mmCIF file of C-alpha atoms in Angstrom:
data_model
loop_
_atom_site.group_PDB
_atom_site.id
_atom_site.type_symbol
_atom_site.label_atom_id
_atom_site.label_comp_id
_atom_site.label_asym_id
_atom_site.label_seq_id
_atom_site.Cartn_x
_atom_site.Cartn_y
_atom_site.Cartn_z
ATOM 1 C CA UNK A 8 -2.155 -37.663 -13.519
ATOM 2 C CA UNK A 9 0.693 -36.014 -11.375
ATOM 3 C CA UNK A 10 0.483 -35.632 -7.647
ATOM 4 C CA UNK A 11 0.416 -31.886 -7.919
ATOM 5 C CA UNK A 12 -2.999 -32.385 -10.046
ATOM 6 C CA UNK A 13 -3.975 -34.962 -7.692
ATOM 7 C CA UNK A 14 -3.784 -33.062 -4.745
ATOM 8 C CA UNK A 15 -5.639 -30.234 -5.959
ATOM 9 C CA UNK A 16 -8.585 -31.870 -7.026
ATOM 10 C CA UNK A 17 -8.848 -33.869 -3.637
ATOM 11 C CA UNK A 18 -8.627 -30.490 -1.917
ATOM 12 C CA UNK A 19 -11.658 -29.341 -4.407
ATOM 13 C CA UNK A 20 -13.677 -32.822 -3.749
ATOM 14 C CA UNK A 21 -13.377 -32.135 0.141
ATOM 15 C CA UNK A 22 -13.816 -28.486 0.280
ATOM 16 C CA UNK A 23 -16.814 -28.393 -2.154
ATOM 17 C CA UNK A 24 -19.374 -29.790 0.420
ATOM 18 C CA UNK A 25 -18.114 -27.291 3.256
ATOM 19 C CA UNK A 26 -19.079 -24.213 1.323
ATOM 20 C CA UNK A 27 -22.582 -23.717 2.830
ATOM 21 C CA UNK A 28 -22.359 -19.820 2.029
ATOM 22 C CA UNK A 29 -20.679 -17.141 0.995
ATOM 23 C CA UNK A 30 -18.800 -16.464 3.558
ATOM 24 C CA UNK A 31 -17.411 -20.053 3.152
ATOM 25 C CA UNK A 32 -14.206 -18.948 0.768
ATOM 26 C CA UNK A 33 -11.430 -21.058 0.317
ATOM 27 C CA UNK A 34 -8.277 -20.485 -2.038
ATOM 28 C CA UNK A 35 -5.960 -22.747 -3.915
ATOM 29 C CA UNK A 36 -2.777 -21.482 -5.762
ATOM 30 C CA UNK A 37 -0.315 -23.245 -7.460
ATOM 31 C CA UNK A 38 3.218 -22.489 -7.998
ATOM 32 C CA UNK A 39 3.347 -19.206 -5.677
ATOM 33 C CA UNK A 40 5.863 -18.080 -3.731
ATOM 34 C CA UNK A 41 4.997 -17.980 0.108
ATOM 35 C CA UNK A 42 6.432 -16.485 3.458
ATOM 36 C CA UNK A 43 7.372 -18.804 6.126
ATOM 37 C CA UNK A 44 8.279 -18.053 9.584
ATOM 38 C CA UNK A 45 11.343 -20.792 10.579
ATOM 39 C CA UNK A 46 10.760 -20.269 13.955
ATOM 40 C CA UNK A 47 6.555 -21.035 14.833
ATOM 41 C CA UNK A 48 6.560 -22.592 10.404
ATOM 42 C CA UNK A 49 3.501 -20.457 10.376
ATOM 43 C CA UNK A 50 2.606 -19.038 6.718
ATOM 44 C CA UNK A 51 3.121 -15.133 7.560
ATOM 45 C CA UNK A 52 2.527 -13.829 3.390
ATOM 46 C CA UNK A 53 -0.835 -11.814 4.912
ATOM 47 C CA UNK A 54 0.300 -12.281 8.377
ATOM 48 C CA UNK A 55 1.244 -9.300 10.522
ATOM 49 C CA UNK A 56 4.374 -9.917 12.661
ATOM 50 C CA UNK A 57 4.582 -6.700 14.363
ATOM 51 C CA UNK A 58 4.754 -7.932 17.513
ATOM 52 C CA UNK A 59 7.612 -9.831 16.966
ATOM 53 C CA UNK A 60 10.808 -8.542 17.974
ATOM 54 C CA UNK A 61 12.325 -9.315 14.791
ATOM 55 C CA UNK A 62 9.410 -7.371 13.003
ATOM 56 C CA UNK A 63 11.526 -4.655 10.695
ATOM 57 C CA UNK A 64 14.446 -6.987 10.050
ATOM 58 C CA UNK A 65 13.273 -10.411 10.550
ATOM 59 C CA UNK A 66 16.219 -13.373 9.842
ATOM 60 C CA UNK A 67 13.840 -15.735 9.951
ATOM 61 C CA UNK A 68 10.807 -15.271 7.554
ATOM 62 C CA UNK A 69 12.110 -16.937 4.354
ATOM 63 C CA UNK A 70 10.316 -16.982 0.905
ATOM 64 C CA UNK A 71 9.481 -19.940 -0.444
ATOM 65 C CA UNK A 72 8.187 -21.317 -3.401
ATOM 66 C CA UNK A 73 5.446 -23.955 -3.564
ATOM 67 C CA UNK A 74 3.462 -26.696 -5.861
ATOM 68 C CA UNK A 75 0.094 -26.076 -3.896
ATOM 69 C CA UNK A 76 -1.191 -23.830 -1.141
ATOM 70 C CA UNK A 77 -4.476 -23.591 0.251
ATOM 71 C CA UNK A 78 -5.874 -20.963 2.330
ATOM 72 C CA UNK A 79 -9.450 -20.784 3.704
ATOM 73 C CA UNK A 80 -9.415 -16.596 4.165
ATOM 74 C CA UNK A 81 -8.593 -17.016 8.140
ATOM 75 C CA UNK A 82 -6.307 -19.412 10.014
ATOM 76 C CA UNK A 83 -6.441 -22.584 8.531
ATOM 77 C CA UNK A 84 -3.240 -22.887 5.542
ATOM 78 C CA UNK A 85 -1.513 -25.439 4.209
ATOM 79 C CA UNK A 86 1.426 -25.805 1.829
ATOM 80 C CA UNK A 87 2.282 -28.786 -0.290
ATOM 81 C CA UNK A 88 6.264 -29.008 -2.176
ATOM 82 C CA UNK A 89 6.193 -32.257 -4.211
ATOM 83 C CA UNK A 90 9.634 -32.930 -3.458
ATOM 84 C CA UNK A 91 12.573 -35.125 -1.339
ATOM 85 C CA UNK A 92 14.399 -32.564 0.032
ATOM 86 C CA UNK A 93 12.864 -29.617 2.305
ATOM 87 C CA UNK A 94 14.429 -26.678 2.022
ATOM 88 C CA UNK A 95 12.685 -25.418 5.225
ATOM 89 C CA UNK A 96 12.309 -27.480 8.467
ATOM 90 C CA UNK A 97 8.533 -26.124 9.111
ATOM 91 C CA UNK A 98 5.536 -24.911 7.471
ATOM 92 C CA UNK A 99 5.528 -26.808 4.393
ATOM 93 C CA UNK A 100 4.425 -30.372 3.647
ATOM 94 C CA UNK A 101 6.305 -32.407 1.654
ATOM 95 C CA UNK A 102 5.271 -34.862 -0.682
ATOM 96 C CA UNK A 103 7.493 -37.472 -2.623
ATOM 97 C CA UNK A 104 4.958 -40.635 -3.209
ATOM 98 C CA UNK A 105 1.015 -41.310 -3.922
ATOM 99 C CA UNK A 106 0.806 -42.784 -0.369
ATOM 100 C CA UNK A 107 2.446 -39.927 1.508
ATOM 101 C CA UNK A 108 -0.175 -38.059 -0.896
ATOM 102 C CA UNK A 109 -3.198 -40.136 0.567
ATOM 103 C CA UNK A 110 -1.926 -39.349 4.174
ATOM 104 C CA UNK A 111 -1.778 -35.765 3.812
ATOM 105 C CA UNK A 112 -5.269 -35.549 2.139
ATOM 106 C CA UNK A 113 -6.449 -37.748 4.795
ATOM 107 C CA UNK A 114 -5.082 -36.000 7.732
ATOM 108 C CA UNK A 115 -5.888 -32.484 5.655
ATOM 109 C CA UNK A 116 -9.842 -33.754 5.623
ATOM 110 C CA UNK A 117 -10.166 -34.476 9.568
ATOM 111 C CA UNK A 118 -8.353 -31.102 10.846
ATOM 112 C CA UNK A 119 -10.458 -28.933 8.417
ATOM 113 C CA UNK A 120 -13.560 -30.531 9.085
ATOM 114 C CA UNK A 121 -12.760 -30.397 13.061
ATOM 115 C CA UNK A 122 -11.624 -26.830 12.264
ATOM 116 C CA UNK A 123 -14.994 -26.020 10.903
ATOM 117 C CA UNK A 124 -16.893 -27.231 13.983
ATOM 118 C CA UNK A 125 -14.770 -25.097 16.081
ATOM 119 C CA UNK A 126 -14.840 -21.965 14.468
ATOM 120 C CA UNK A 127 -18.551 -21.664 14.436
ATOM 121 C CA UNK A 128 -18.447 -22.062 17.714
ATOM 122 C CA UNK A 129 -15.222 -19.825 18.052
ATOM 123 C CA UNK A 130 -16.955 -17.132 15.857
ATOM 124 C CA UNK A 131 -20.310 -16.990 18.273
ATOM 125 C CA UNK A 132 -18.191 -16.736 21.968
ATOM 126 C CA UNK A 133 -16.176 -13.893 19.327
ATOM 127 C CA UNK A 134 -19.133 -11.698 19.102
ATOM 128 C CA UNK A 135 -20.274 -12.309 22.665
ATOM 129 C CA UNK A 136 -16.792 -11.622 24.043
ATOM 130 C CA UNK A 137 -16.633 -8.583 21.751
ATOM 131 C CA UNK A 138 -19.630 -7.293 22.748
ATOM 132 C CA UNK A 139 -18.856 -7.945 26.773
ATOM 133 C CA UNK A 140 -15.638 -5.636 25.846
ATOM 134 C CA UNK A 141 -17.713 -2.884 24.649
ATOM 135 C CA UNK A 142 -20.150 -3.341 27.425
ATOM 136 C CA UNK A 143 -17.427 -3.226 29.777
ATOM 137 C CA UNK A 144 -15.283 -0.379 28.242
ATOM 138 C CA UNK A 145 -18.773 1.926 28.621
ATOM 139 C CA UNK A 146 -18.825 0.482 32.105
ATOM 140 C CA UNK A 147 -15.273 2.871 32.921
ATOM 141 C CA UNK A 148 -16.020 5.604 30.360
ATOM 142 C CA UNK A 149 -19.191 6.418 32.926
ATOM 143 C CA UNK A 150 -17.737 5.760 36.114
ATOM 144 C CA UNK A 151 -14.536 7.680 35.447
ATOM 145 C CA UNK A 152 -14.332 11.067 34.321
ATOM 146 C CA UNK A 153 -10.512 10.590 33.348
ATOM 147 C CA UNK A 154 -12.102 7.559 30.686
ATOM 148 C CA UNK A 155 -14.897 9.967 29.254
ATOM 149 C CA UNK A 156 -13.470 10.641 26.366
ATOM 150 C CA UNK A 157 -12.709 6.952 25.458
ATOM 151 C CA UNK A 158 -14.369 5.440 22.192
ATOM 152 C CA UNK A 159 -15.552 1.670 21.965
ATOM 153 C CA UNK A 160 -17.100 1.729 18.996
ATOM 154 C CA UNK A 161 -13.577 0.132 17.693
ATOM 155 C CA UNK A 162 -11.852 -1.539 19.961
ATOM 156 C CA UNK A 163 -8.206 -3.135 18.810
ATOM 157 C CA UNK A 164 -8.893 -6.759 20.811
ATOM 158 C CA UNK A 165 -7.756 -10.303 19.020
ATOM 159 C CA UNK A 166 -8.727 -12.839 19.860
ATOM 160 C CA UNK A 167 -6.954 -16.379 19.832
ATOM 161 C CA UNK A 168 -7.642 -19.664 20.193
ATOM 162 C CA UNK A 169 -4.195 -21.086 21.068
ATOM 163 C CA UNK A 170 -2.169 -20.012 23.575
ATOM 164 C CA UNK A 171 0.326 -17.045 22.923
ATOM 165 C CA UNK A 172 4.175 -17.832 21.683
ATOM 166 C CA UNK A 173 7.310 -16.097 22.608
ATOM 167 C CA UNK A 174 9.840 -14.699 20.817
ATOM 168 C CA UNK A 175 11.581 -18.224 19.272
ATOM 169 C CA UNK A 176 8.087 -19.840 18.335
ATOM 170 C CA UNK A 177 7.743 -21.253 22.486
ATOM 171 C CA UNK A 178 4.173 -22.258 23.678
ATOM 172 C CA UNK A 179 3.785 -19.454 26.566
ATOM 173 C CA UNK A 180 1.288 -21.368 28.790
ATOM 174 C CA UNK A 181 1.221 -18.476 31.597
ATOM 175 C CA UNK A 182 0.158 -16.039 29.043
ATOM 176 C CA UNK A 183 -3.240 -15.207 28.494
ATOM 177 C CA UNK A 184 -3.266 -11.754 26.868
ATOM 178 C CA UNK A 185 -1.510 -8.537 26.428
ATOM 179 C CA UNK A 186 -1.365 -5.320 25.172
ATOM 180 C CA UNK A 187 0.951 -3.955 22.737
ATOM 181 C CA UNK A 188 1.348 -0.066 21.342
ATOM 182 C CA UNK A 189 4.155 0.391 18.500
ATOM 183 C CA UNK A 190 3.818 4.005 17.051
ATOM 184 C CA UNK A 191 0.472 4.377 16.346
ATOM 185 C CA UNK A 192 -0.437 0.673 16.112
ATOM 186 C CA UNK A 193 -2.258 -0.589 19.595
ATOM 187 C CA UNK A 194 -3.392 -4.242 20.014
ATOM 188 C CA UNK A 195 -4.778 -6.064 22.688
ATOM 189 C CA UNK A 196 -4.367 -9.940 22.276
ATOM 190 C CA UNK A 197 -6.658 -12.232 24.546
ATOM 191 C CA UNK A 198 -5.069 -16.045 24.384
ATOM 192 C CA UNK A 199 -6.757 -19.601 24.857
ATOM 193 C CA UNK A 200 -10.089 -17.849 24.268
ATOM 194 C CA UNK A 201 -12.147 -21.147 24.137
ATOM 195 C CA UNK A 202 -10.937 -22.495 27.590
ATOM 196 C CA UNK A 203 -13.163 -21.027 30.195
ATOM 197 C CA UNK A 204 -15.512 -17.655 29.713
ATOM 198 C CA UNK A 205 -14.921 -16.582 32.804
ATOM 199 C CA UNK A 206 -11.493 -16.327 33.034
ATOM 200 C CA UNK A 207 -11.575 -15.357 29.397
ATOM 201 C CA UNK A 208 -13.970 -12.320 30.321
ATOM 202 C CA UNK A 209 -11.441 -11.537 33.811
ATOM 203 C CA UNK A 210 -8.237 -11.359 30.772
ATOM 204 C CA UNK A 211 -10.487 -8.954 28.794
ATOM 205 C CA UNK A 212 -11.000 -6.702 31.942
ATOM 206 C CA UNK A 213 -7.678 -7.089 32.625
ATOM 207 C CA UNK A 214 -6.262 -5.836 29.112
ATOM 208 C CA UNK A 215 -8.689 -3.182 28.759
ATOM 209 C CA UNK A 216 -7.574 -1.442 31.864
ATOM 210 C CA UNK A 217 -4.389 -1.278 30.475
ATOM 211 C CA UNK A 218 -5.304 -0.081 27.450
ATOM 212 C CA UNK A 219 -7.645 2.810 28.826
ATOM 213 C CA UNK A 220 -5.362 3.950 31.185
ATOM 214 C CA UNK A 221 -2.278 3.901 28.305
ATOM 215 C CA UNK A 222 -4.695 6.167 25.785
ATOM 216 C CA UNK A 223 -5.630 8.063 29.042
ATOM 217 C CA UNK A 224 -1.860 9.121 29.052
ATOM 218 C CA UNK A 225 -1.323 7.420 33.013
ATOM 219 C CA UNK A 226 0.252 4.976 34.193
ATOM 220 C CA UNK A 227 -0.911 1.625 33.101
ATOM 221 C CA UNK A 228 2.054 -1.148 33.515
ATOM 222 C CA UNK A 229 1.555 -4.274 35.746
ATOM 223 C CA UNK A 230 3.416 -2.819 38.441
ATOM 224 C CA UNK A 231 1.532 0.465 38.888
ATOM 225 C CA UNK A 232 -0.630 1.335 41.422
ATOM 226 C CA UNK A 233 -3.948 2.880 39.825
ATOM 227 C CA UNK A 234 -3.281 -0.360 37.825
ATOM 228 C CA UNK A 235 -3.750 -2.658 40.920
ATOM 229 C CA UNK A 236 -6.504 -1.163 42.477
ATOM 230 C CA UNK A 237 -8.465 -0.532 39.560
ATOM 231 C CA UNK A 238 -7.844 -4.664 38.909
ATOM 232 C CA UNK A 239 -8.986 -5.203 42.429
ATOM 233 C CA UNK A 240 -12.259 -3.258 42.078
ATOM 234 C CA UNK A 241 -12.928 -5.162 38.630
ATOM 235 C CA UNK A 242 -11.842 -8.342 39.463
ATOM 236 C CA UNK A 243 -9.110 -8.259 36.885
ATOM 237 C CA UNK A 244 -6.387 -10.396 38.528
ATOM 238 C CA UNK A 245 -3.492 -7.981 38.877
ATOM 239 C CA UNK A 246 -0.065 -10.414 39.419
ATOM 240 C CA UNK A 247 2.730 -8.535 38.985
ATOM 241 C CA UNK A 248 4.523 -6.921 42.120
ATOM 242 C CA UNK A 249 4.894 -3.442 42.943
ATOM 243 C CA UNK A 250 8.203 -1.303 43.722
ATOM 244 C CA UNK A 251 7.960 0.379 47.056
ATOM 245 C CA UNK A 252 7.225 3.922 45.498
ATOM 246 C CA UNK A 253 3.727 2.333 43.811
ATOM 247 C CA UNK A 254 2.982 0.123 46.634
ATOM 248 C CA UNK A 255 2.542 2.338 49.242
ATOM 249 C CA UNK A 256 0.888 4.774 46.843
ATOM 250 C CA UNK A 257 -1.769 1.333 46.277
ATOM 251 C CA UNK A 258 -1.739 1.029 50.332
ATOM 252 C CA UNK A 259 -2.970 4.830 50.412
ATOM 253 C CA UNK A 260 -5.427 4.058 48.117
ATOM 254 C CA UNK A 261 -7.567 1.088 49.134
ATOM 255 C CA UNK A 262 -7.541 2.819 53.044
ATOM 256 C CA UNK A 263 -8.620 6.542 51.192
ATOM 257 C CA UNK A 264 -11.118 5.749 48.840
ATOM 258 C CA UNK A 265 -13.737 4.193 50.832
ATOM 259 C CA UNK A 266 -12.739 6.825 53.359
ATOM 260 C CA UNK A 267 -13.977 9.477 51.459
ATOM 261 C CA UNK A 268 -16.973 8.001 50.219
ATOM 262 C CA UNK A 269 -17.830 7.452 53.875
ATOM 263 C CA UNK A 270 -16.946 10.972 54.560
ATOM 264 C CA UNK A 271 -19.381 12.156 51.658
ATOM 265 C CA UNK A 272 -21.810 10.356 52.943
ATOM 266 C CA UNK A 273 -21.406 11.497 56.499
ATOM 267 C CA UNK A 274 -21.508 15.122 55.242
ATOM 268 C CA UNK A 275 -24.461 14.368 53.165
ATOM 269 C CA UNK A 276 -22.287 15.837 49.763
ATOM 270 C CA UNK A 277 -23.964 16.874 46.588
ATOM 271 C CA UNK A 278 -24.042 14.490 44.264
ATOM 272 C CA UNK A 279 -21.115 13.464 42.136
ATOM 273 C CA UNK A 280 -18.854 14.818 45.081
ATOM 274 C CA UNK A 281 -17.654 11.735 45.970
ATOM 275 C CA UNK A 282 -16.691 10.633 42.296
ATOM 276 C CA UNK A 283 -14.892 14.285 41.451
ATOM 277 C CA UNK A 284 -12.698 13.971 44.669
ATOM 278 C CA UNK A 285 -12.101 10.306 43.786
ATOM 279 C CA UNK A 286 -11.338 10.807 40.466
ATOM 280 C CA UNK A 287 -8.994 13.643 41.260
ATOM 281 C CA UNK A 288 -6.654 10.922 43.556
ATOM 282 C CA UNK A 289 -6.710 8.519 41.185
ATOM 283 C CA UNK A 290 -5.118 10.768 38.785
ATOM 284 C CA UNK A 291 -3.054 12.445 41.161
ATOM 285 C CA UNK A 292 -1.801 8.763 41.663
ATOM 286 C CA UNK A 293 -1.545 7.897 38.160
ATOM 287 C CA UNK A 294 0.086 10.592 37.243
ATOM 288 C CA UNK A 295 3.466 11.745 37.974
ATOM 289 C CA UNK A 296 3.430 15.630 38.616
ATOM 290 C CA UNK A 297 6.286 16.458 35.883
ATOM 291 C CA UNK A 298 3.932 15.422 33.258
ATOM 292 C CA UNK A 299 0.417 16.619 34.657
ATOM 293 C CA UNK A 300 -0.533 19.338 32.761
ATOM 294 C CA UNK A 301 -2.718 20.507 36.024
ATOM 295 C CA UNK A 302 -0.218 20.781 38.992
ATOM 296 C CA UNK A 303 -2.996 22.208 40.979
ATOM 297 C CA UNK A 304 -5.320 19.415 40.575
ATOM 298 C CA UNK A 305 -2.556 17.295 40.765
ATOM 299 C CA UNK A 306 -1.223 18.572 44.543
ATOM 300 C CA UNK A 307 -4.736 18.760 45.631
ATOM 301 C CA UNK A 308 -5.170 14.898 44.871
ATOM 302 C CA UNK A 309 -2.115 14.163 46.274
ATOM 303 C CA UNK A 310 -3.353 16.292 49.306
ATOM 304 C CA UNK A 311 -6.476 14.309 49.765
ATOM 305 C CA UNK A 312 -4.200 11.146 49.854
ATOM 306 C CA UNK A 313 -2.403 12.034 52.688
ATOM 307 C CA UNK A 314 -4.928 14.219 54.593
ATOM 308 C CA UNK A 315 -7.081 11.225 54.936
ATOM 309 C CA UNK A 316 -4.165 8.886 55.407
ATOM 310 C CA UNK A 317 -2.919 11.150 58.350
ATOM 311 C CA UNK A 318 -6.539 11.343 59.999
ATOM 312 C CA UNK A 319 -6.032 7.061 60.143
ATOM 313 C CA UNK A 320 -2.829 7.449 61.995
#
């Protein structure tokens, strides 16, 4: 028997027993020609690298052909080249004896049965953190008339287990989520998922803001203003400095809103007074005029800011 037939019927005897539905898929092809990344030596053939900078004309995905490669449907691959020489320096196994055969299937047995274990868990805290998105997301679209029209029915969020990688295959350690928009592609990516719920929820607030206030058309970088406060409100751990323009804009902010709720209160306002008028700054803020559509509403936010800012000097 040849270690190309060997292989493949190891893989079958240790796969068989983990296929406890049939949702439980697995995949082994022989003699197919793969993509592999020779930066992270991830397997990127169904893979979707458009976050990578090299996305439209990559250098480094290279095709490769190879004797067996097994794919379980989600994240777990492997490729196996019965060969001496590589011909790339990561992503594919190489296999030139019986024993190095042995200590593949070996070490291909304990990672997919650990792998199993964790992704069960993995796909419960998925729903749960899926579901706190939603909840969350419906949380703004009521509390902000400028997120009303927002949908979270689908909501673009990945994700990951590991942390996230920059552009040359690097372990980013700082990292624990983003949000991406190319053309009409968004994505939010939430990193290191498994570590700690709590901060794993604060990442999801976090990345949500951005992305509401992005399909909101306002301002929605690190370094904006409506960005920081509405972080501080929601506990969504806003790091990045501001310029001077957005941080006294932020200063204005946290001194005017509670101002005019006070004032509202004080004047014994109809209800929903306080939100309009609130609202109205918050737009006025994360707007800039050029663009508003409304320069009416926009100068009369803008007013507010100041009006109540003058009354504290």
């Amino acid at each position: 028997m040849s270690l190309k037939q060997e292989c493949i019927d190891i893989i079958n005897l240790i796969t068989e027993p983990l296929k406890k539905d049939e949702y439980d898929l697995y995949e082994t092809e022989t003699n197919s020609i793969r993509d592999i990344c020779e930066l992270t030596g991830e397997d990127v053939t169904y893979g979707d690298c458009f976050e990578c900078e090299y996305y439209e004309h990559c250098p480094y995905k290279k095709h490769v052909k190879v004797d067996v490669s097994f794919w379980d449907y989600s994240d777990f691959q492997r490729n196996y080249v019965f060969a001496k020489k590589p011909s790339v320096n990561k992503g594919i196994h190489y296999i030139n004896n019986r024993k190095q055969l042995m200590d593949e299937m070996s070490q291909f047995k304990k990672e997919i049965e650990q792998y199993k274990d964790y992704y069960a868990e993995f796909g419960e805290k998925y729903s749960d953190f899926m579901e706190y998105a939603k909840e969350f997301g419906e949380k703004l679209r009521e509390e902000y008339s400028f997120f009303e029209n927002m949908s979270t029915d689908i909501l673009p969020i990945v994700f990951h287990t590991d942390f996230a990688k920059d552009s040359e295959g690097k372990t980013n350690y700082a990292k624990r989520g983003n949000f991406t928009s190319i053309g009409k592609q968004n994505m939010i990516n939430v990193y290191y998922c498994m570590d700690d719920v709590e901060d794993t929820k604060r990442n999801i607030r976090h990345e949500l803001l951005h992305y509401f206030l992005y399909m909101s058309g306002m301002k929605y970088l690190d370094e904006d203003a409506i960005f920081h406060y509405l972080c501080g409100i929601y506990d969504a751990h806003a790091y990045k400095e501001m310029g001077e323009e957005e941080q006294g804009l932020y200063d204005k902010l946290v001194f005017v809103i509670p101002e005019l709720e006070k004032k509202c209160k004080e004047l014994n306002c109809k209800d929903g007074a306080f939100n309009a008028n609130r609202d109205v700054v918050l737009m006025a803020v994360g707007n800039d005029r050029e663009d508003f559509s409304n320069k009416e509403l926009f100068d009369y936010g803008m007013k507010l800011l100041n009006m109540t800012v003058k009354e504290k000097a």
